[in-house]
XYZ file of C-alpha atoms in Angstrom:
622
model
C 0.000 0.000 0.000
C 1.332 3.509 -0.906
C 0.514 6.874 0.522
C -2.334 8.926 -0.959
C -0.662 12.228 -0.044
C -0.130 14.215 -3.242
C 2.848 16.133 -1.789
C 6.083 14.713 -3.194
C 7.648 12.433 -0.601
C 11.042 10.799 -0.292
C 11.439 7.017 -0.396
C 9.495 5.156 2.274
C 10.566 2.324 4.508
C 8.599 -0.876 5.080
C 6.031 -0.834 7.883
C 5.982 -4.018 9.984
C 2.276 -3.675 10.739
C -0.349 -6.338 10.023
C -1.294 -5.033 6.567
C -1.102 -6.903 3.299
C 2.223 -5.417 2.196
C 4.891 -2.895 3.059
C 3.603 0.524 4.044
C 5.728 3.600 3.330
C 6.192 6.368 5.857
C 7.236 9.946 5.132
C 10.726 11.078 5.923
C 10.874 14.224 8.046
C 10.679 17.378 5.945
C 13.257 20.076 6.397
C 12.428 22.147 9.434
C 9.651 19.791 10.527
C 11.684 17.735 12.993
C 12.246 13.977 12.931
C 8.609 12.975 13.435
C 9.102 12.104 17.088
C 7.349 15.121 18.471
C 9.562 18.103 17.480
C 8.601 20.562 14.778
C 5.196 21.903 13.710
C 4.343 18.982 11.355
C 5.071 16.143 13.787
C 1.450 15.709 15.031
C 0.179 15.646 11.444
C 2.685 12.968 10.472
C 1.777 10.814 13.490
C -1.938 11.117 12.789
C -1.469 10.179 9.130
C 0.666 7.200 10.110
C -1.962 6.015 12.606
C -4.738 6.444 10.036
C -2.821 4.459 7.425
C -2.061 1.644 9.825
C -5.661 1.577 11.058
C -6.992 1.441 7.498
C -4.531 -1.323 6.631
C -5.584 -3.369 9.655
C -9.271 -2.782 8.923
C -8.829 -4.159 5.397
C -6.869 -7.204 6.584
C -7.286 -7.601 10.387
C -4.998 -10.592 10.855
C -1.420 -11.657 10.248
C 0.037 -14.710 8.506
C 3.532 -16.029 9.030
C 5.618 -15.298 5.916
C 6.770 -18.880 5.494
C 6.794 -22.277 7.128
C 10.110 -21.511 8.859
C 8.107 -19.729 11.557
C 7.605 -22.516 14.073
C 4.767 -20.808 15.967
C 1.907 -18.918 14.368
C 1.820 -15.655 16.304
C -1.668 -14.530 15.285
C -4.582 -16.418 16.933
C -6.733 -18.757 14.912
C -10.135 -17.217 14.164
C -12.125 -20.382 14.845
C -10.324 -20.898 18.154
C -10.716 -17.252 19.147
C -14.402 -17.283 18.264
C -15.035 -20.423 20.321
C -13.039 -18.927 23.219
C -15.279 -15.860 23.077
C -18.437 -17.990 23.039
C -17.183 -19.949 26.049
C -16.443 -16.684 27.828
C -19.971 -15.485 27.119
C -21.428 -18.700 28.525
C -19.401 -18.276 31.729
C -21.295 -15.049 32.415
C -24.480 -16.972 33.186
C -25.369 -17.281 36.898
C -24.599 -20.424 38.878
C -25.515 -21.670 42.358
C -24.356 -18.757 44.508
C -23.488 -15.118 43.770
C -19.833 -14.557 42.974
C -17.657 -11.422 43.045
C -16.429 -9.779 39.862
C -12.834 -10.969 40.161
C -13.897 -14.609 40.384
C -16.110 -14.032 37.375
C -12.990 -12.896 35.524
C -11.146 -16.048 36.594
C -14.002 -18.309 35.514
C -14.226 -16.435 32.216
C -10.496 -16.783 31.543
C -10.420 -20.511 32.340
C -13.449 -21.291 30.201
C -12.150 -19.100 27.348
C -8.892 -21.081 27.380
C -10.888 -24.331 27.179
C -12.891 -22.928 24.282
C -9.730 -21.843 22.488
C -8.187 -25.295 22.843
C -11.336 -26.931 21.491
C -11.602 -24.440 18.614
C -7.942 -24.851 17.726
C -8.381 -28.621 17.577
C -11.460 -28.327 15.361
C -9.677 -25.879 13.039
C -6.684 -28.226 12.740
C -8.960 -31.139 11.880
C -10.793 -29.033 9.290
C -7.558 -28.002 7.608
C -6.368 -31.625 7.582
C -9.571 -32.995 6.071
C -10.723 -30.216 3.737
C -8.181 -29.413 0.979
C -9.738 -26.081 -0.009
C -9.467 -23.194 2.432
C -11.375 -19.889 2.473
C -9.892 -17.159 0.293
C -8.314 -13.961 1.551
C -11.487 -11.961 0.976
C -13.629 -14.370 3.007
C -11.073 -14.494 5.822
C -10.872 -10.721 5.940
C -14.662 -10.377 6.133
C -14.872 -12.954 8.940
C -12.175 -11.205 10.944
C -13.834 -7.825 10.383
C -17.156 -9.198 11.620
C -15.448 -10.659 14.708
C -13.642 -7.437 15.655
C -16.835 -5.457 15.146
C -19.325 -7.675 16.978
C -17.359 -9.547 19.688
C -16.362 -6.516 21.819
C -19.862 -5.037 21.699
C -21.506 -8.337 22.546
C -19.032 -8.948 25.382
C -19.715 -5.582 27.025
C -23.472 -6.110 26.751
C -23.355 -9.665 28.139
C -21.115 -8.676 31.056
C -23.623 -5.961 31.914
C -26.442 -8.510 31.663
C -24.532 -10.840 33.989
C -24.602 -8.121 36.635
C -28.394 -8.009 36.390
C -28.619 -11.796 36.770
C -26.257 -11.742 39.755
C -28.451 -9.143 41.460
C -31.503 -11.337 40.951
C -29.684 -14.318 42.437
C -28.663 -12.250 45.453
C -32.300 -11.374 46.124
C -33.266 -15.065 45.963
C -30.616 -15.835 48.594
C -31.578 -13.028 50.963
C -28.653 -10.756 50.132
C -28.902 -7.048 49.330
C -29.173 -6.511 45.558
C -26.321 -4.002 45.493
C -23.370 -5.362 43.553
C -20.026 -4.080 42.298
C -19.511 -5.482 38.808
C -16.393 -4.133 37.080
C -17.035 -4.816 33.408
C -13.580 -3.722 32.152
C -11.744 -5.626 34.897
C -13.705 -8.825 34.246
C -12.725 -8.652 30.574
C -9.099 -7.823 31.370
C -8.723 -10.686 33.869
C -10.228 -13.120 31.387
C -7.973 -11.857 28.584
C -4.895 -12.076 30.812
C -5.626 -15.683 31.788
C -6.348 -16.607 28.172
C -3.099 -14.986 27.028
C -1.158 -16.809 29.747
C -2.696 -20.134 28.741
C -1.836 -19.467 25.076
C 1.722 -18.505 25.978
C 2.246 -21.709 27.956
C 0.671 -23.826 25.215
C 2.831 -22.254 22.522
C 5.971 -22.673 24.595
C 5.146 -26.363 24.898
C 4.499 -26.545 21.172
C 7.754 -24.760 20.356
C 9.656 -27.130 22.633
C 7.998 -30.150 21.030
C 8.794 -28.963 17.487
C 12.425 -28.286 18.433
C 12.747 -31.702 20.058
C 11.228 -33.452 17.039
C 13.649 -31.684 14.674
C 16.603 -32.695 16.806
C 15.393 -36.285 16.941
C 14.861 -36.182 13.173
C 18.619 -36.027 12.703
C 18.966 -39.423 14.372
C 15.677 -41.217 13.709
C 13.287 -41.711 10.792
C 10.732 -38.902 10.648
C 7.653 -40.918 11.836
C 9.614 -42.340 14.759
C 11.074 -38.931 15.623
C 7.601 -37.387 15.620
C 6.106 -40.117 17.838
C 9.062 -40.069 20.249
C 9.073 -36.287 20.510
C 5.325 -36.118 21.121
C 5.550 -38.822 23.789
C 8.479 -37.176 25.597
C 6.722 -33.801 25.529
C 3.530 -35.298 26.949
C 5.498 -37.002 29.732
C 7.369 -33.799 30.543
C 4.116 -31.837 30.787
C 2.447 -34.553 32.885
C 5.365 -34.847 35.308
C 5.730 -31.092 35.528
C 2.067 -30.506 36.296
C 1.718 -33.404 38.713
C 5.023 -33.409 40.573
C 6.121 -29.784 40.412
C 2.988 -27.668 40.098
C 0.626 -29.902 42.072
C 2.626 -31.934 44.614
C 5.532 -29.565 45.286
C 3.551 -26.440 44.560
C -0.134 -26.365 45.466
C -0.238 -29.247 47.947
C 3.090 -28.411 49.588
C 2.125 -24.752 50.087
C -1.296 -25.745 51.425
C 0.360 -28.218 53.795
C 2.785 -25.607 55.131
C 0.018 -23.074 55.698
C -2.253 -25.656 57.334
C 0.576 -26.914 59.568
C 1.280 -23.367 60.750
C -2.429 -22.796 61.416
C -2.743 -26.095 63.273
C -0.259 -24.845 65.827
C -2.397 -21.840 66.751
C -5.620 -21.260 68.654
C -8.543 -19.004 67.780
C -8.669 -15.718 69.676
C -10.826 -16.014 72.777
C -10.431 -19.789 73.129
C -8.807 -20.802 76.416
C -7.819 -24.092 77.973
C -10.896 -25.695 79.579
C -11.174 -26.101 83.315
C -13.737 -28.906 83.097
C -12.464 -32.435 83.689
C -15.083 -33.687 81.241
C -13.257 -32.220 78.258
C -10.129 -33.338 76.400
C -7.242 -31.042 77.227
C -8.752 -30.237 80.630
C -7.651 -31.435 84.087
C -6.905 -35.171 84.154
C -7.194 -35.553 80.385
C -5.209 -38.247 78.601
C -4.500 -35.645 75.921
C -2.430 -32.557 76.446
C -4.064 -29.255 75.488
C -1.214 -28.319 73.162
C -1.487 -31.615 71.263
C -5.098 -31.120 70.171
C -4.363 -28.908 67.183
C -6.169 -25.760 66.089
C -9.618 -27.260 65.562
C -9.350 -29.586 68.551
C -8.580 -26.685 70.883
C -11.436 -24.685 69.382
C -13.836 -27.594 69.868
C -12.952 -28.439 73.454
C -12.138 -24.889 74.573
C -15.603 -23.618 73.617
C -17.635 -26.205 75.560
C -20.617 -24.483 77.233
C -20.521 -24.534 81.008
C -23.110 -26.042 83.351
C -23.959 -22.528 84.509
C -24.678 -21.357 80.949
C -26.894 -24.370 80.245
C -28.779 -23.937 83.514
C -29.316 -20.221 82.836
C -30.866 -20.960 79.451
C -33.037 -23.924 80.451
C -33.943 -22.817 83.973
C -33.400 -26.392 85.122
C -30.429 -28.261 86.635
C -27.783 -29.120 84.022
C -24.502 -30.992 83.721
C -21.109 -30.161 82.271
C -21.084 -31.671 78.750
C -18.455 -34.186 77.658
C -16.354 -33.360 74.612
C -13.582 -35.725 73.533
C -11.214 -34.941 70.679
C -8.263 -37.001 69.450
C -5.780 -35.300 67.078
C -4.347 -36.884 63.959
C -1.165 -37.902 65.813
C -2.054 -39.587 69.124
C 0.489 -39.698 71.963
C 3.240 -42.279 71.576
C 2.052 -44.152 74.666
C -1.170 -45.073 72.860
C 0.228 -45.661 69.369
C 0.343 -49.002 67.606
C 0.843 -50.231 64.057
C -2.677 -49.117 63.094
C -2.962 -45.346 63.532
C -6.754 -45.202 63.181
C -7.192 -48.023 65.677
C -4.869 -46.179 68.069
C -6.964 -43.018 67.755
C -10.183 -44.939 68.360
C -8.767 -46.786 71.380
C -7.557 -43.534 72.899
C -10.949 -41.912 72.268
C -12.745 -44.749 74.108
C -10.354 -44.441 77.056
C -11.005 -40.737 77.203
C -14.750 -41.365 77.011
C -14.457 -43.805 79.902
C -12.430 -41.288 81.901
C -15.083 -38.604 81.497
C -18.039 -40.927 82.202
C -19.402 -40.415 78.708
C -21.140 -43.803 78.600
C -23.366 -42.730 81.502
C -24.806 -39.808 79.504
C -28.205 -39.828 77.819
C -26.806 -39.297 74.319
C -23.393 -40.039 72.818
C -22.674 -38.462 69.429
C -19.864 -39.495 67.096
C -18.976 -36.508 64.924
C -17.267 -36.803 61.563
C -14.805 -33.971 60.965
C -13.862 -31.984 57.878
C -10.364 -31.982 56.416
C -9.006 -29.598 59.023
C -10.681 -31.500 61.865
C -13.525 -28.973 62.241
C -16.763 -29.820 64.035
C -19.706 -27.448 63.540
C -20.205 -25.605 66.870
C -23.913 -25.121 66.136
C -24.426 -28.877 65.864
C -22.582 -29.585 69.111
C -24.202 -26.815 71.159
C -27.715 -27.520 69.858
C -27.517 -31.073 71.208
C -25.944 -29.949 74.501
C -28.531 -27.230 75.170
C -31.357 -29.599 74.209
C -30.227 -32.198 76.766
C -28.968 -29.680 79.360
C -25.442 -31.059 79.111
C -26.353 -34.735 79.571
C -24.386 -35.489 76.400
C -21.033 -36.683 75.122
C -19.560 -35.791 71.731
C -16.431 -37.474 70.377
C -14.439 -36.727 67.228
C -11.092 -37.696 65.733
C -8.902 -35.701 63.381
C -7.494 -37.467 60.330
C -5.891 -34.408 58.691
C -5.232 -30.718 59.205
C -5.384 -29.867 55.485
C -8.224 -27.797 54.015
C -11.145 -29.917 52.884
C -10.470 -29.415 49.171
C -6.921 -30.709 49.618
C -8.092 -33.523 51.889
C -10.561 -34.537 49.187
C -7.662 -34.891 46.745
C -5.117 -36.595 48.999
C -6.816 -37.709 52.244
C -10.417 -38.619 51.357
C -10.027 -42.300 52.180
C -8.567 -41.407 55.570
C -11.829 -39.685 56.505
C -13.856 -42.853 56.155
C -11.261 -45.146 57.736
C -10.666 -42.953 60.791
C -14.362 -42.410 61.466
C -15.190 -46.066 60.857
C -12.566 -47.125 63.417
C -14.050 -44.688 65.941
C -17.644 -45.813 65.358
C -16.681 -49.481 65.667
C -14.749 -48.883 68.885
C -17.568 -46.877 70.475
C -20.202 -49.417 69.462
C -18.070 -52.254 70.840
C -17.772 -50.441 74.189
C -21.512 -49.712 74.344
C -22.243 -53.381 73.637
C -20.563 -54.287 76.929
C -23.104 -52.223 78.900
C -26.479 -53.454 80.172
C -29.327 -52.561 77.857
C -30.901 -50.168 80.340
C -27.644 -48.228 80.835
C -26.663 -47.663 77.226
C -26.609 -44.105 75.881
C -28.441 -43.346 72.656
C -25.782 -43.465 69.917
C -26.114 -40.876 67.152
C -23.767 -39.759 64.392
C -23.344 -36.388 62.749
C -21.127 -34.613 60.237
C -21.038 -31.727 57.816
C -19.445 -31.576 54.376
C -16.449 -33.953 54.326
C -17.494 -34.962 57.855
C -20.830 -36.174 56.449
C -18.924 -38.206 53.868
C -16.771 -39.690 56.660
C -19.884 -40.862 58.506
C -21.502 -42.267 55.356
C -18.307 -44.082 54.362
C -18.268 -45.673 57.832
C -21.562 -47.456 57.152
C -21.799 -47.702 53.357
C -25.587 -48.102 53.053
C -28.630 -46.456 54.574
C -29.783 -49.785 56.028
C -26.467 -50.233 57.843
C -26.671 -46.658 59.132
C -30.183 -47.191 60.504
C -29.272 -50.562 62.018
C -26.062 -49.344 63.661
C -27.220 -46.108 65.302
C -30.158 -44.450 67.037
C -30.199 -41.673 64.461
C -28.104 -39.405 62.270
C -27.924 -35.703 61.411
C -25.891 -35.068 58.250
C -25.448 -31.710 56.525
C -24.173 -30.732 53.091
C -22.852 -34.167 52.065
C -20.597 -34.009 48.976
C -21.824 -35.634 45.785
C -19.441 -38.577 46.211
C -20.909 -39.560 49.608
C -22.217 -43.124 49.155
C -25.462 -43.061 51.164
C -26.853 -39.677 50.128
C -25.989 -40.495 46.529
C -27.937 -43.746 46.897
C -30.909 -41.919 48.412
C -31.015 -39.314 45.646
C -30.701 -42.008 42.989
C -33.482 -44.193 44.454
C -35.786 -41.338 45.496
C -39.535 -41.661 45.121
C -40.881 -40.743 41.660
C -41.878 -37.109 41.344
C -39.586 -35.773 44.051
C -36.765 -33.472 42.880
C -33.155 -34.405 43.493
C -32.621 -31.301 45.621
C -35.468 -32.362 47.962
C -35.768 -36.123 47.534
C -38.292 -38.291 49.297
C -37.169 -41.824 50.105
C -39.656 -44.581 50.872
C -42.303 -42.016 51.675
C -40.181 -40.370 54.375
C -40.582 -43.371 56.667
C -37.047 -43.180 58.102
C -35.103 -40.607 56.058
C -35.995 -36.983 55.283
C -34.277 -34.053 53.592
C -34.708 -30.376 54.333
C -33.401 -26.942 53.441
C -35.958 -25.139 55.577
C -36.176 -27.861 58.236
C -39.023 -26.349 60.257
C -41.237 -26.904 57.212
C -39.474 -29.527 55.096
C -39.082 -32.168 57.819
C -42.852 -32.189 58.367
C -43.297 -33.511 54.819
C -44.611 -35.947 53.877
C -47.412 -36.284 56.395
C -46.900 -40.070 56.610
C -45.759 -41.591 59.944
C -42.055 -41.078 60.728
C -40.506 -44.065 62.457
C -37.403 -44.325 64.637
C -34.458 -44.444 64.201
C -34.404 -41.420 61.914
C -31.892 -39.882 59.527
C -32.115 -36.164 58.748
C -30.240 -34.537 55.892
C -29.898 -30.776 55.728
C -29.210 -30.125 52.049
C -29.448 -26.715 50.397
C -30.467 -26.600 46.752
C -27.801 -23.920 46.225
C -24.968 -25.764 47.998
C -22.138 -26.284 45.451
C -20.404 -28.739 47.790
C -23.390 -31.071 47.426
C -23.573 -30.802 43.650
C -19.954 -30.504 42.525
C -18.832 -33.472 40.453
C -16.427 -34.122 37.557
C -19.505 -35.284 35.647
C -20.427 -31.611 35.241
C -17.751 -31.359 32.562
C -19.845 -33.182 29.979
C -23.171 -34.205 31.576
C -26.156 -32.030 32.418
C -26.884 -32.475 36.143
C -30.269 -33.516 37.502
C -30.395 -30.544 39.888
C -30.906 -28.276 36.874
C -34.109 -30.079 35.905
C -37.388 -28.287 36.502
C -38.642 -27.536 39.064
C -35.548 -25.764 40.321
C -34.674 -25.326 43.975
C -36.246 -22.387 45.836
C -33.060 -20.290 45.783
C -31.894 -21.114 42.238
C -32.410 -18.464 39.563
C -34.382 -19.631 36.495
C -31.672 -18.015 34.341
C -29.151 -20.696 35.278
C -27.976 -22.834 32.374
C -25.710 -25.824 31.836
C -22.789 -25.536 29.419
C -20.133 -28.221 28.849
C -16.943 -27.442 30.812
C -18.306 -24.043 31.877
C -20.701 -25.264 34.579
C -17.950 -27.419 36.053
C -15.647 -24.418 36.558
C -18.506 -22.225 37.755
C -19.463 -24.772 40.413
C -15.793 -25.202 41.382
C -15.518 -21.461 41.988
C -18.888 -21.485 43.761
C -17.399 -23.773 46.409
C -14.846 -21.087 47.223
C -17.596 -18.522 47.891
C -20.242 -20.880 49.283
C -19.855 -19.300 52.740
C -20.527 -15.804 51.375
C -24.290 -16.207 51.845
C -26.425 -16.737 54.925
C -28.169 -19.937 55.970
C -30.031 -21.723 54.524
C -28.202 -21.005 51.279
C -24.865 -22.057 49.847
C -22.904 -24.216 52.262
C -24.338 -22.605 55.390
C -26.771 -24.462 57.631
C -26.936 -22.146 60.645
C -29.358 -23.138 63.374
C -30.972 -25.858 61.262
C -29.235 -28.404 63.501
C -31.775 -27.581 66.243
C -34.665 -28.833 64.103
C -32.519 -31.750 62.989
C -31.748 -32.965 66.499
C -35.348 -32.337 67.594
C -36.450 -34.721 64.845
C -33.745 -37.358 65.366
C -33.405 -37.649 69.177
C -35.859 -35.330 70.976
C -35.602 -35.403 74.782
C -38.632 -36.570 76.695
C -41.179 -33.770 76.885
C -39.516 -31.658 74.189
C -41.994 -29.441 72.305
C -42.089 -27.375 69.118
C -41.988 -24.259 71.289
C -38.724 -25.507 72.817
C -37.335 -26.017 69.315
C -38.289 -22.490 68.256
C -36.738 -21.007 71.399
C -33.476 -22.910 71.027
C -33.354 -22.129 67.287
C -33.591 -18.431 68.096
C -30.855 -18.750 70.725
C -28.442 -20.609 68.436
C -29.244 -18.485 65.402
C -28.823 -15.082 67.028
C -25.589 -15.589 68.881
C -22.157 -15.595 67.318
C -20.649 -19.028 66.795
C -17.850 -19.875 69.216
C -15.346 -20.507 66.401
């Protein structure tokens, strides 16, 4: 392309821009400066240069490598870029819980990278199969349409996503106000996409270089296969051993280990002899770990229970065994050693003389929900014992990846040991044995029994909250639910023994059929991503998106391959950003749960409402 300026100009130098050919630029005229900003004609020259380059790019808005010697095509593929944009648009749809703008940018970038990879693969297959390719004119028109429509559509859809997020917030009892940075969402997504492309092209460049080097020693087909295999192994080992094991998991382990050595502000060593870490305990206070100290150090006192109930109360029993029991109690089976120590501690505290003994499954860090523990203790005025063992101090998402089996094995050993000790007692002196757990703790309890029949036969009741999708019993119950009941509120065998609830004061009363003992209560929120997250979301539409939707799910939610998986993964990170009963928060619902599973003699609905108000309006101990 040559200049259209009629003023005689000196020879022009090639312009490296993305046009179809060299573009000449004017040499500085005498007295006009060098074009860099000095002289009266400099602004005019710069404007003309910008106009020429813009016009050149508008006519041919892409760049082709001059020859095959370029190992990496620098300009993106249009099909891949278009599919990346479509995937980004789909990520803007709402999911289970409201998410902040920066996480929306992360989700958008990840899904755009997936779309680009898929589009690039499809484009490569098309070029390999179809011998004729679109001409320059067609390519130029397609690129022009993309650059014209994609930015406008992206801005509009990001703005629409803000409206949908506000609607979701209203459904989950949050104020509709929302900060939604449209430019920042787009920039974060573009940055992540660019980073993914850079890494992919570095891998490709390394593979091509390796194949060429091998081609000097091996036949071409063998060199290609060997180079591709070695590259794949290098990427796999790098991601698994360096990025994952020595990076993500190692950092998480170091942080969790440092946290495990601390204690939450306000938690002090207990003075009750009925609590692990207290006077006479077989376990030293410092050995209990962060969550163990929180659990035992926040035990309500007899005075507090008496003040609330107005009737004589007892000091509750709380027993907690950390993931590394004292050497004096260790044997070749660490979970058996924990369980044996827990039973000894229960014997020391007189736990088997209490009215109710609860075995609590813990999350990855060893956490036990304080609302669940205190609801049972206030209900029985302290005539209770609660025991838990820690199998890990890692966050639950890391424990799921590396310690999930430990959860079931540790809890199973504890349940078996407690049941064996209760079996030695006379029938009229046995405490009522119940089990409870939330999140990964619910999975630990379910894995201890395996089936709902075994759970009902082996306990006097169970209260389980937010069980992950991979939990065996809840998955069985949702699969075999009665016809017509939705997966987010399943009915099983007419509610005869098992019932689900999100709003337990109402949900547990349905159906109206007789409810026999022992009972199992599940608190399961329709908007809880922990319950619904599964690798199946990558390619399969989940049942929880079938109509009718849950009460706090926006009707604008949609399923997209790959996209919904990453949205739900991010939802788990913000599932505590809402109030109960939404997301992964269950609040004071444990009061209704325990009142249904093991109500004390003479307990009334008015008592439940009063205790629910007490638990729900005070700040949790930890």
